[in-house]
Amino acid sequence: MRFGLDTMGHWIREHPAELLALVKDAETVLVSEDEVQLLAQRDDSRTAALCLLERGPRCVVVKAGARGAVAHSAEGPPVHCPPVPVQTVVDPTGAGDSWGGAFTAGLSEGRGTLAALACGVAAASFAVEGVSLEGFSRAHDGTFERRVSRAMDTARSDM
């Protein structure tokens, strides 16, 4: 059975062997820069992501907060999708969870990795524009898809 895995520091520190056993069966692993380095016991996130890829997942996505996200896979070079610029950041709380949900939804809709990354950064851009769900009130009349398109235009795989 293949699945997506989004982890956190507690599980990496307290149950690393069990977590690595899950990593080998995951389709996609979502981790922050600190988490991937801790889990793979490497000093930089790119090397750490490649180490995790060798354990079995098809894709390792390193979430870099205000710098966007980078997807690593055995199928090609890493793909970096920077954040969608917003005029005002009100509250970053929930941006990572919004990112993960939109990324996963993008994959489940059949979008490729690049488009799913773009969905993630677009959702995160709405999340930071308000407190709680307030920022998402702007996600209507095609605004979400326009932000997805903007994110895809700025993504690159020349890393």
Coordinates of C-alpha atoms in Angstrom, one line a residue:
M1 CA 0.0 0.0 0.0
R2 CA 1.4 3.4 -1.0
F3 CA 0.4 6.6 0.9
G4 CA 1.6 10.2 1.6
L5 CA 3.5 10.9 4.8
D6 CA 3.8 14.3 6.5
T7 CA 5.9 14.0 9.7
M8 CA 7.1 16.2 12.5
G9 CA 10.2 16.5 14.7
H10 CA 8.7 14.6 17.7
W11 CA 8.3 11.4 15.7
I12 CA 11.7 11.8 14.1
R13 CA 13.4 12.2 17.5
E14 CA 11.3 9.7 19.5
H15 CA 10.6 6.9 16.9
P16 CA 13.1 7.2 14.0
A17 CA 13.2 3.5 13.2
E18 CA 9.4 3.2 13.0
L19 CA 9.2 6.3 10.9
L20 CA 11.8 5.2 8.5
A21 CA 9.9 1.9 8.1
L22 CA 6.9 4.0 7.0
V23 CA 9.1 6.1 4.7
K24 CA 10.0 3.1 2.6
D25 CA 6.3 2.4 1.7
A26 CA 5.3 6.0 1.2
E27 CA 4.5 7.4 -2.2
T28 CA 5.3 10.9 -1.1
V29 CA 7.1 12.2 2.0
L30 CA 6.5 15.8 3.1
V31 CA 9.1 17.2 5.5
S32 CA 10.5 20.6 6.5
E33 CA 14.2 21.4 5.9
D34 CA 15.0 20.7 9.6
E35 CA 13.0 17.5 9.6
V36 CA 14.6 16.0 6.5
Q37 CA 18.1 16.7 7.9
L38 CA 17.3 15.2 11.2
L39 CA 15.6 12.1 9.7
A40 CA 18.3 11.4 7.2
Q41 CA 21.1 12.5 9.6
R42 CA 22.6 14.8 6.9
D43 CA 23.7 18.5 7.1
D44 CA 21.9 19.8 4.1
S45 CA 18.3 19.3 2.9
R46 CA 19.1 18.3 -0.7
T47 CA 21.5 15.5 0.4
A48 CA 19.0 14.4 3.1
A49 CA 16.1 14.3 0.6
L50 CA 18.2 12.1 -1.8
C51 CA 19.0 9.8 1.1
L52 CA 15.3 9.4 1.9
L53 CA 14.5 8.8 -1.8
E54 CA 16.9 5.8 -1.7
R55 CA 14.7 4.3 1.0
G56 CA 11.7 3.9 -1.3
P57 CA 9.3 6.9 -1.7
R58 CA 8.7 8.1 -5.2
C59 CA 9.0 11.7 -4.1
V60 CA 10.4 13.7 -1.2
V61 CA 9.1 17.2 -0.9
V62 CA 11.1 19.6 1.4
K63 CA 8.9 22.4 2.7
A64 CA 11.0 25.6 3.0
G65 CA 8.4 28.0 4.5
A66 CA 8.7 31.5 3.1
R67 CA 11.1 30.1 0.4
G68 CA 8.4 27.7 -1.0
A69 CA 9.0 24.0 -1.5
V70 CA 11.3 21.6 -3.4
A71 CA 10.3 18.2 -4.8
H72 CA 13.0 15.6 -5.2
S73 CA 12.3 12.4 -7.2
A74 CA 14.3 9.7 -9.0
E75 CA 12.5 10.8 -12.2
G76 CA 14.4 14.0 -12.8
P77 CA 16.0 17.0 -11.3
P78 CA 14.6 18.7 -8.2
V79 CA 11.7 21.1 -8.8
H80 CA 11.6 24.3 -6.8
C81 CA 8.3 26.3 -6.5
P82 CA 8.8 29.6 -4.7
P83 CA 5.9 31.2 -2.8
V84 CA 3.3 33.3 -4.4
P85 CA 4.0 36.9 -3.4
V86 CA 1.3 38.6 -1.3
Q87 CA 1.0 42.2 -0.3
T88 CA 0.7 41.6 3.5
V89 CA 1.4 38.6 5.6
V90 CA -1.0 38.8 8.5
D91 CA -0.5 35.4 10.2
P92 CA 1.6 32.4 9.0
T93 CA -0.2 30.0 11.3
G94 CA -1.7 27.2 9.2
A95 CA 0.2 28.0 6.0
G96 CA 2.1 24.7 6.2
D97 CA -1.0 22.6 6.7
S98 CA -2.8 24.6 4.0
W99 CA 0.1 23.9 1.7
G100 CA 0.1 20.2 2.5
G101 CA -3.6 19.8 2.0
A102 CA -3.6 21.6 -1.4
F103 CA -0.5 19.7 -2.5
T104 CA -2.2 16.4 -1.7
A105 CA -5.5 17.5 -3.3
G106 CA -3.6 18.5 -6.4
L107 CA -2.0 15.1 -6.7
S108 CA -5.4 13.4 -6.1
E109 CA -6.9 15.4 -8.9
G110 CA -4.3 14.0 -11.2
R111 CA -2.1 17.0 -11.4
G112 CA 1.6 16.4 -11.7
T113 CA 4.1 17.2 -9.1
L114 CA 4.9 20.7 -10.4
A115 CA 1.2 21.6 -10.5
A116 CA 0.6 20.1 -7.0
L117 CA 3.5 22.2 -5.6
A118 CA 1.9 25.2 -7.2
C119 CA -1.4 24.4 -5.6
G120 CA 0.4 24.2 -2.3
V121 CA 2.1 27.5 -2.5
A122 CA -1.1 29.1 -3.8
A123 CA -3.1 27.8 -0.8
A124 CA -0.4 28.9 1.6
S125 CA -0.5 32.4 0.1
F126 CA -4.2 32.7 1.0
A127 CA -3.6 31.3 4.5
V128 CA -1.0 34.0 5.4
E129 CA -3.2 36.8 4.3
G130 CA -5.5 36.5 7.3
V131 CA -6.2 34.9 10.6
S132 CA -7.7 31.4 10.6
L133 CA -9.8 31.0 7.4
E134 CA -10.1 34.8 6.8
G135 CA -7.4 34.8 4.0
F136 CA -9.3 32.1 2.0
S137 CA -12.2 34.5 1.5
R138 CA -10.1 35.9 -1.4
A139 CA -9.9 32.5 -3.1
H140 CA -12.9 32.8 -5.5
D141 CA -13.6 33.7 -9.1
G142 CA -10.5 32.0 -10.4
T143 CA -8.1 33.7 -7.9
F144 CA -6.8 30.3 -6.7
E145 CA -6.1 29.1 -10.2
R146 CA -4.4 32.4 -11.2
R147 CA -2.1 32.0 -8.2
V148 CA -1.4 28.4 -9.2
S149 CA -0.5 29.6 -12.7
R150 CA 1.7 32.3 -11.3
A151 CA 3.5 29.7 -9.1
M152 CA 4.0 27.4 -12.0
D153 CA 5.5 30.2 -14.1
T154 CA 8.1 30.9 -11.4
A155 CA 9.0 27.2 -10.6
R156 CA 12.2 25.8 -11.9
S157 CA 14.0 22.5 -12.2
D158 CA 17.5 23.8 -12.8
M159 CA 18.8 23.3 -9.3

